[in-house]
Amino acid sequence: MNATGASRWPTLGLAALPLGFLALVVVAPLVRLSTVALADVDGAILAALVRDDYLRWRLAWTVLQALLTCLLALLIGLPVAWVLARRSFPGRALVLRLLMLPFVVPTLVAALGVLAVWGPRGVFASWTGIQWQDTPWLLLYGNLFFNLCLVVRAAVEALERVSAARVAAARTLGATPWRAFWRVEWPAILPWLASALCLVFLYTFSGFGLALVLGGQRFATIEVEIYTLVAHELKLAPAGLLALAMLLLTGLVALLYAWVERRLGAPARADHIARTRPSGLWQWCAVWLALLALLLLCAAPILAIALQVLLAGAGAWSVLWEPETLQALWNTVRFTCAALVLATLLGVTHALAARRSTWLRAAAFLPFVVSPVTVAFGLLLLYPAWSASLPLLIGAYALLAYPFVANALGAALDSLPPSLAQVARTLGASPLRVFWRVTLPLVQPALRRGMAFAAATALGEFAVTLFLSRPEWATLTTLIYERLGRPGASNRAQALVLAAELMLLALLVFVLIDRPVRDRDGRRPLPPYRAAGLPHA
Amino acid sequence: MLELTAVRKTFHDPAGAHWVLAAGLDLCVGPGETVAVLGPSGSGKSTLLKMIAGLEPPDAGSIRFDGQDLADVPPERRRFALMFQDFALFPHLDVQDNVAFGLIEQGQRRAQARARALELLAVFGLADHARQQVWKLSGGEQQRVALARALITAPRLLLLDEPFSALDAELRASLRDEFAQRIAAAGITTVLVTHDEAEARAMSQRGFRLAAGCLQRLW
Amino acid sequence: MAHASFSLPKPLLAKFESDAGVKLSIIKGGDAGEMLNKLILTRAQPIADVVFGIDNALVVKAQAANVLEAYNGPAGQRPAVVPLAAGVVAVDYGFVTINYDRAWFAKSGLALPRSLDDLAQPAYRNLLAVMHPATSSPGYAFMLSTIAGLGEEAAFTWWGRMRANGVKVTKGWSEAYYTEFTRNGGTRPLVVSYASSPAAEVFYSKEKLTEPPTGSLNLKGAVFRQVEGVALVRGGQQREAARRFIEFLRSAPVQEALQTTMWMYAAEPGTARPEVLRHAAEPTAFDNPPVEAIAARGADWVSRWTGVVLK
């Protein structure tokens, strides 16, 4: 074993934790479920699946709506992100945090909010007489509502790292602002955008969530088919085959992303472009337009819920003080904290281990690539004694949350000049000290962004309801769904109040994770990462 | 005293091509001596420095310092300071903390390390900038801070990787003299890698050209 | 092990725990159908001692999969208001039927449909929301009653006509009731729900209503009687405690309480009916296919339904 910094052993050691976790929680259950499922598979079932027009249409629709969502998210998200990254205005930081709320809102509550705005008795309908229920537009809207924040936040961070000197150089060489964007900024932000769009694709591909509720079964995706086959019909054989097909398809997407990121990821060069206050009419218009877009797409349903909550009356508000609610609040807080700690640990080790390996980077997407229902049922088969246990629950939360940390950190690690770590080594710092004193402080903004999304995922409990649960572990989300499982206006009102509480909790969590850092002498906040790079382009 | 014996290094790129960066190199650098290695970009000069620093392993051959074989010694224990073309100052630390970095790694307390850093900055004439963020300094000032950071740890060997390439010609000349003077005053063994022959001649006692993996003595 | 809608007042459960000297641990396994599948999947190493929520649509499947053990204690011997199956003790029953929004119908002037055939007429286009039988147990129940009421072939023909007439299919009851039903801001004034839902609307209303804002239609071929029961899990550990739990579920306090926590009618004869349930009169007629037919043909019917309505 050599003693230089290029040793392979630390990398393998680092990779052991996240890979071990993935193996235990995802791969082993999948293998177990497949052995049961594929034992029954024969040519006939395979042939029937392949010839099934319905499934082919489902697959086509799944891919189509995922691609459309990605396209729209890019077209709308990038200009909005540009405004947020280049212009400073009061409330900017708050907007970035509020952006993440759609992630936290339970699906059914979001549907209520969307209907309150765009439905037949909604605000929009009462102004214009148009309502969008039962159209595919509402579906795409539902997808965008959840996923726009992924694109916008990634783009904002990427734009903040673009080298000012390079843009200036392009301008002095005769490029108009638009050409400068195309030729300098766009290539620089592409790795971040690719990462975010891949996540959006994978999320919408799985098809649970708002789109399904708003669009109805007619627009269901393959994942819903798998869910139906496994959970309700126990037809494991065709489900296993479908899940395998989905795995291959989405695995390709993940590999593609990992490959793109490795190729394009390059160390940051010079100082970044400072944010300016908008000057002049056009710039202010741009800011207002961006805010309007965010308002319509992301904020309106939440505002509608907030309004209904405010008008809900004392009877509904009293649910907040019930012992059951307080217990649920406590559960939500402690599960999220535990999941966040585990997710950060996994994400950091995974990102460090995956710097040089495309496969490992793609593996970070594994939790999104596999069908959650197959994992849930595989876990049930594999560890029945632990199926209703707390560690498994926290593990499930962490599983869905840690890819955010790993991906955000991966992009940031790519953009660190290697010379910094090398200099630190020669000044006497061991690899661990280098990480602690040099790497971590510099990637800290990206880590915080990843952690914020991880926390949002844990709070939003996407797909965790597939696992067995116990009433003593009821979280706010569980209570909301319990209320919405019974008829009655006061149930509905109470569900909305609880949802509002959840969102406020989430906002608090985001503020805690994302707050600006003061350096040790208590001076003003550090600006975003800048590399002391080459003074000219 | 630094001794390289029969050092070999070949670089393989993912496409399958390979370049020989070092083919059985021998080099001796005596105590207090400054040696320059010249060569065009891509000839492997930077890799040579990294091998000496311990950041990359040679494929074959040995590197010894003062008789000790460095094969199992990690970079943080070699006490060789490395300076880069892009200055590589830590952006999250101010100037004073940058200079104090190595002292803290040697075990000194932060306050004490910062005080010593300030003293050295005063010697360099940079005391006014002590609490500034590093990117606010000019290129020349940044490289001088990098030198202070390197020298304060009393390294056994100083490795300079094209230290002035990022600066303009006038600055290069004045900085070159200043660096040569400070290095001589500290009496540190130095290996300088550059593509500028005039600079090399001004700063070093012996000079080599690295071409096709071999060192040819120039003066 | 129970389904997601299981709910009893905490004090009652606590009393059971102290009386029986055991700790009660409830695991919720999702919808009734999902829950049964989870039991089947783990039958080699059972995860529960007793299961609540096996209903008449699922009981034969459960028995065929050999996950239940017969219970013949006192609760099982006493006759229930409605029968379930041998060895499974009935706890409550309810009716799946179509609910309508009174306010919407009053405002639109449209007459209430009087038969399933009416629903397929153009006048009632785009007015009904149902749930997917594969993912929702009331949805499944509704489909079964159309098959029993109209006959299999005629039922599927009707479903085909309903597809053309714009029936909306949702994943589960919550989605249908809270996002499609006009009472809650949707576009459909007719939704598949329970006969007890109007009473629940009064109970949980904000302004203390005296009359329910919704009603049950009880059309021929659109009412299914659902009987839920509790049974021992084969291979479960705590036999004695499980038996006591079964007795507990048929005891008077529980039977009274469940009417307003789970909104089902009590199976124990002689249970006092709460005042609010007068708004949820039991339908006089219902259409259930024979239990054996459900077990034998249920899965086929769901596949055929999916083909007729969605594909």
mmCIF file with all atom_site columns, N, CA and C in Angstrom, chain A residues 266-291:
data_model
loop_
_atom_site.group_PDB
_atom_site.id
_atom_site.type_symbol
_atom_site.label_atom_id
_atom_site.label_alt_id
_atom_site.label_comp_id
_atom_site.label_asym_id
_atom_site.label_entity_id
_atom_site.label_seq_id
_atom_site.pdbx_PDB_ins_code
_atom_site.Cartn_x
_atom_site.Cartn_y
_atom_site.Cartn_z
_atom_site.occupancy
_atom_site.B_iso_or_equiv
_atom_site.pdbx_formal_charge
_atom_site.auth_seq_id
_atom_site.auth_comp_id
_atom_site.auth_asym_id
_atom_site.auth_atom_id
_atom_site.pdbx_PDB_model_num
ATOM 1  N N  . ALA A 1 266 ? -16.292 20.740 -14.025 1.00 0.00 ? 266 ALA A N  1
ATOM 2  C CA . ALA A 1 266 ? -14.943 21.297 -14.106 1.00 0.00 ? 266 ALA A CA 1
ATOM 3  C C  . ALA A 1 266 ? -14.738 22.263 -12.952 1.00 0.00 ? 266 ALA A C  1
ATOM 4  N N  . PRO A 1 267 ? -13.511 22.377 -12.474 1.00 0.00 ? 267 PRO A N  1
ATOM 5  C CA . PRO A 1 267 ? -13.285 23.276 -11.352 1.00 0.00 ? 267 PRO A CA 1
ATOM 6  C C  . PRO A 1 267 ? -13.658 24.706 -11.701 1.00 0.00 ? 267 PRO A C  1
ATOM 7  N N  . ALA A 1 268 ? -14.197 25.391 -10.721 1.00 0.00 ? 268 ALA A N  1
ATOM 8  C CA . ALA A 1 268 ? -14.565 26.795 -10.924 1.00 0.00 ? 268 ALA A CA 1
ATOM 9  C C  . ALA A 1 268 ? -13.310 27.608 -11.132 1.00 0.00 ? 268 ALA A C  1
ATOM 10 N N  . ARG A 1 269 ? -13.439 28.648 -11.879 1.00 0.00 ? 269 ARG A N  1
ATOM 11 C CA . ARG A 1 269 ? -12.253 29.397 -12.230 1.00 0.00 ? 269 ARG A CA 1
ATOM 12 C C  . ARG A 1 269 ? -12.091 30.678 -11.439 1.00 0.00 ? 269 ARG A C  1
ATOM 13 N N  . ALA A 1 270 ? -12.869 31.665 -11.742 1.00 0.00 ? 270 ALA A N  1
ATOM 14 C CA . ALA A 1 270 ? -12.603 32.962 -11.118 1.00 0.00 ? 270 ALA A CA 1
ATOM 15 C C  . ALA A 1 270 ? -13.809 33.434 -10.315 1.00 0.00 ? 270 ALA A C  1
ATOM 16 N N  . ASP A 1 271 ? -13.793 34.662 -9.908  1.00 0.00 ? 271 ASP A N  1
ATOM 17 C CA . ASP A 1 271 ? -14.829 35.166 -9.010  1.00 0.00 ? 271 ASP A CA 1
ATOM 18 C C  . ASP A 1 271 ? -16.188 35.229 -9.706  1.00 0.00 ? 271 ASP A C  1
ATOM 19 N N  . HIS A 1 272 ? -17.220 35.266 -8.901  1.00 0.00 ? 272 HIS A N  1
ATOM 20 C CA . HIS A 1 272 ? -18.561 35.151 -9.461  1.00 0.00 ? 272 HIS A CA 1
ATOM 21 C C  . HIS A 1 272 ? -19.145 36.516 -9.770  1.00 0.00 ? 272 HIS A C  1
ATOM 22 N N  . ILE A 1 273 ? -20.266 36.503 -10.430 1.00 0.00 ? 273 ILE A N  1
ATOM 23 C CA . ILE A 1 273 ? -20.952 37.739 -10.797 1.00 0.00 ? 273 ILE A CA 1
ATOM 24 C C  . ILE A 1 273 ? -21.780 38.204 -9.610  1.00 0.00 ? 273 ILE A C  1
ATOM 25 N N  . ALA A 1 274 ? -21.590 39.444 -9.246  1.00 0.00 ? 274 ALA A N  1
ATOM 26 C CA . ALA A 1 274 ? -22.310 39.940 -8.077  1.00 0.00 ? 274 ALA A CA 1
ATOM 27 C C  . ALA A 1 274 ? -23.767 40.208 -8.431  1.00 0.00 ? 274 ALA A C  1
ATOM 28 N N  . ARG A 1 275 ? -24.623 40.072 -7.436  1.00 0.00 ? 275 ARG A N  1
ATOM 29 C CA . ARG A 1 275 ? -26.036 40.389 -7.672  1.00 0.00 ? 275 ARG A CA 1
ATOM 30 C C  . ARG A 1 275 ? -26.201 41.893 -7.652  1.00 0.00 ? 275 ARG A C  1
ATOM 31 N N  . THR A 1 276 ? -27.056 42.386 -8.505  1.00 0.00 ? 276 THR A N  1
ATOM 32 C CA . THR A 1 276 ? -27.289 43.831 -8.541  1.00 0.00 ? 276 THR A CA 1
ATOM 33 C C  . THR A 1 276 ? -28.751 44.111 -8.278  1.00 0.00 ? 276 THR A C  1
ATOM 34 N N  . ARG A 1 277 ? -29.007 45.283 -7.785  1.00 0.00 ? 277 ARG A N  1
ATOM 35 C CA . ARG A 1 277 ? -30.400 45.679 -7.632  1.00 0.00 ? 277 ARG A CA 1
ATOM 36 C C  . ARG A 1 277 ? -30.948 45.964 -9.020  1.00 0.00 ? 277 ARG A C  1
ATOM 37 N N  . PRO A 1 278 ? -32.187 45.636 -9.244  1.00 0.00 ? 278 PRO A N  1
ATOM 38 C CA . PRO A 1 278 ? -32.742 45.898 -10.576 1.00 0.00 ? 278 PRO A CA 1
ATOM 39 C C  . PRO A 1 278 ? -32.792 47.395 -10.837 1.00 0.00 ? 278 PRO A C  1
ATOM 40 N N  . SER A 1 279 ? -32.412 47.780 -12.021 1.00 0.00 ? 279 SER A N  1
ATOM 41 C CA . SER A 1 279 ? -32.467 49.195 -12.356 1.00 0.00 ? 279 SER A CA 1
ATOM 42 C C  . SER A 1 279 ? -33.238 49.334 -13.648 1.00 0.00 ? 279 SER A C  1
ATOM 43 N N  . GLY A 1 280 ? -34.081 50.270 -13.686 1.00 0.00 ? 280 GLY A N  1
ATOM 44 C CA . GLY A 1 280 ? -34.812 50.471 -14.931 1.00 0.00 ? 280 GLY A CA 1
ATOM 45 C C  . GLY A 1 280 ? -36.041 49.600 -15.006 1.00 0.00 ? 280 GLY A C  1
ATOM 46 N N  . LEU A 1 281 ? -36.899 49.977 -15.923 1.00 0.00 ? 281 LEU A N  1
ATOM 47 C CA . LEU A 1 281 ? -38.211 49.357 -15.999 1.00 0.00 ? 281 LEU A CA 1
ATOM 48 C C  . LEU A 1 281 ? -38.125 47.884 -16.375 1.00 0.00 ? 281 LEU A C  1
ATOM 49 N N  . TRP A 1 282 ? -37.313 47.579 -17.399 1.00 0.00 ? 282 TRP A N  1
ATOM 50 C CA . TRP A 1 282 ? -37.277 46.220 -17.908 1.00 0.00 ? 282 TRP A CA 1
ATOM 51 C C  . TRP A 1 282 ? -36.791 45.254 -16.842 1.00 0.00 ? 282 TRP A C  1
ATOM 52 N N  . GLN A 1 283 ? -35.800 45.659 -16.085 1.00 0.00 ? 283 GLN A N  1
ATOM 53 C CA . GLN A 1 283 ? -35.272 44.749 -15.070 1.00 0.00 ? 283 GLN A CA 1
ATOM 54 C C  . GLN A 1 283 ? -36.285 44.498 -13.975 1.00 0.00 ? 283 GLN A C  1
ATOM 55 N N  . TRP A 1 284 ? -36.973 45.561 -13.556 1.00 0.00 ? 284 TRP A N  1
ATOM 56 C CA . TRP A 1 284 ? -38.016 45.344 -12.549 1.00 0.00 ? 284 TRP A CA 1
ATOM 57 C C  . TRP A 1 284 ? -39.128 44.465 -13.098 1.00 0.00 ? 284 TRP A C  1
ATOM 58 N N  . CYS A 1 285 ? -39.460 44.661 -14.364 1.00 0.00 ? 285 CYS A N  1
ATOM 59 C CA . CYS A 1 285 ? -40.486 43.810 -14.976 1.00 0.00 ? 285 CYS A CA 1
ATOM 60 C C  . CYS A 1 285 ? -40.063 42.357 -14.919 1.00 0.00 ? 285 CYS A C  1
ATOM 61 N N  . ALA A 1 286 ? -38.777 42.116 -15.194 1.00 0.00 ? 286 ALA A N  1
ATOM 62 C CA . ALA A 1 286 ? -38.301 40.738 -15.184 1.00 0.00 ? 286 ALA A CA 1
ATOM 63 C C  . ALA A 1 286 ? -38.475 40.120 -13.802 1.00 0.00 ? 286 ALA A C  1
ATOM 64 N N  . VAL A 1 287 ? -38.125 40.905 -12.797 1.00 0.00 ? 287 VAL A N  1
ATOM 65 C CA . VAL A 1 287 ? -38.260 40.388 -11.438 1.00 0.00 ? 287 VAL A CA 1
ATOM 66 C C  . VAL A 1 287 ? -39.718 40.058 -11.135 1.00 0.00 ? 287 VAL A C  1
ATOM 67 N N  . TRP A 1 288 ? -40.602 41.003 -11.477 1.00 0.00 ? 288 TRP A N  1
ATOM 68 C CA . TRP A 1 288 ? -42.016 40.775 -11.186 1.00 0.00 ? 288 TRP A CA 1
ATOM 69 C C  . TRP A 1 288 ? -42.563 39.590 -11.955 1.00 0.00 ? 288 TRP A C  1
ATOM 70 N N  . LEU A 1 289 ? -42.140 39.458 -13.214 1.00 0.00 ? 289 LEU A N  1
ATOM 71 C CA . LEU A 1 289 ? -42.607 38.321 -14.009 1.00 0.00 ? 289 LEU A CA 1
ATOM 72 C C  . LEU A 1 289 ? -42.168 36.997 -13.380 1.00 0.00 ? 289 LEU A C  1
ATOM 73 N N  . ALA A 1 290 ? -40.911 36.973 -12.940 1.00 0.00 ? 290 ALA A N  1
ATOM 74 C CA . ALA A 1 290 ? -40.426 35.730 -12.323 1.00 0.00 ? 290 ALA A CA 1
ATOM 75 C C  . ALA A 1 290 ? -41.232 35.407 -11.070 1.00 0.00 ? 290 ALA A C  1
ATOM 76 N N  . LEU A 1 291 ? -41.452 36.434 -10.268 1.00 0.00 ? 291 LEU A N  1
ATOM 77 C CA . LEU A 1 291 ? -42.216 36.195 -9.044  1.00 0.00 ? 291 LEU A CA 1
ATOM 78 C C  . LEU A 1 291 ? -43.640 35.772 -9.373  1.00 0.00 ? 291 LEU A C  1
#
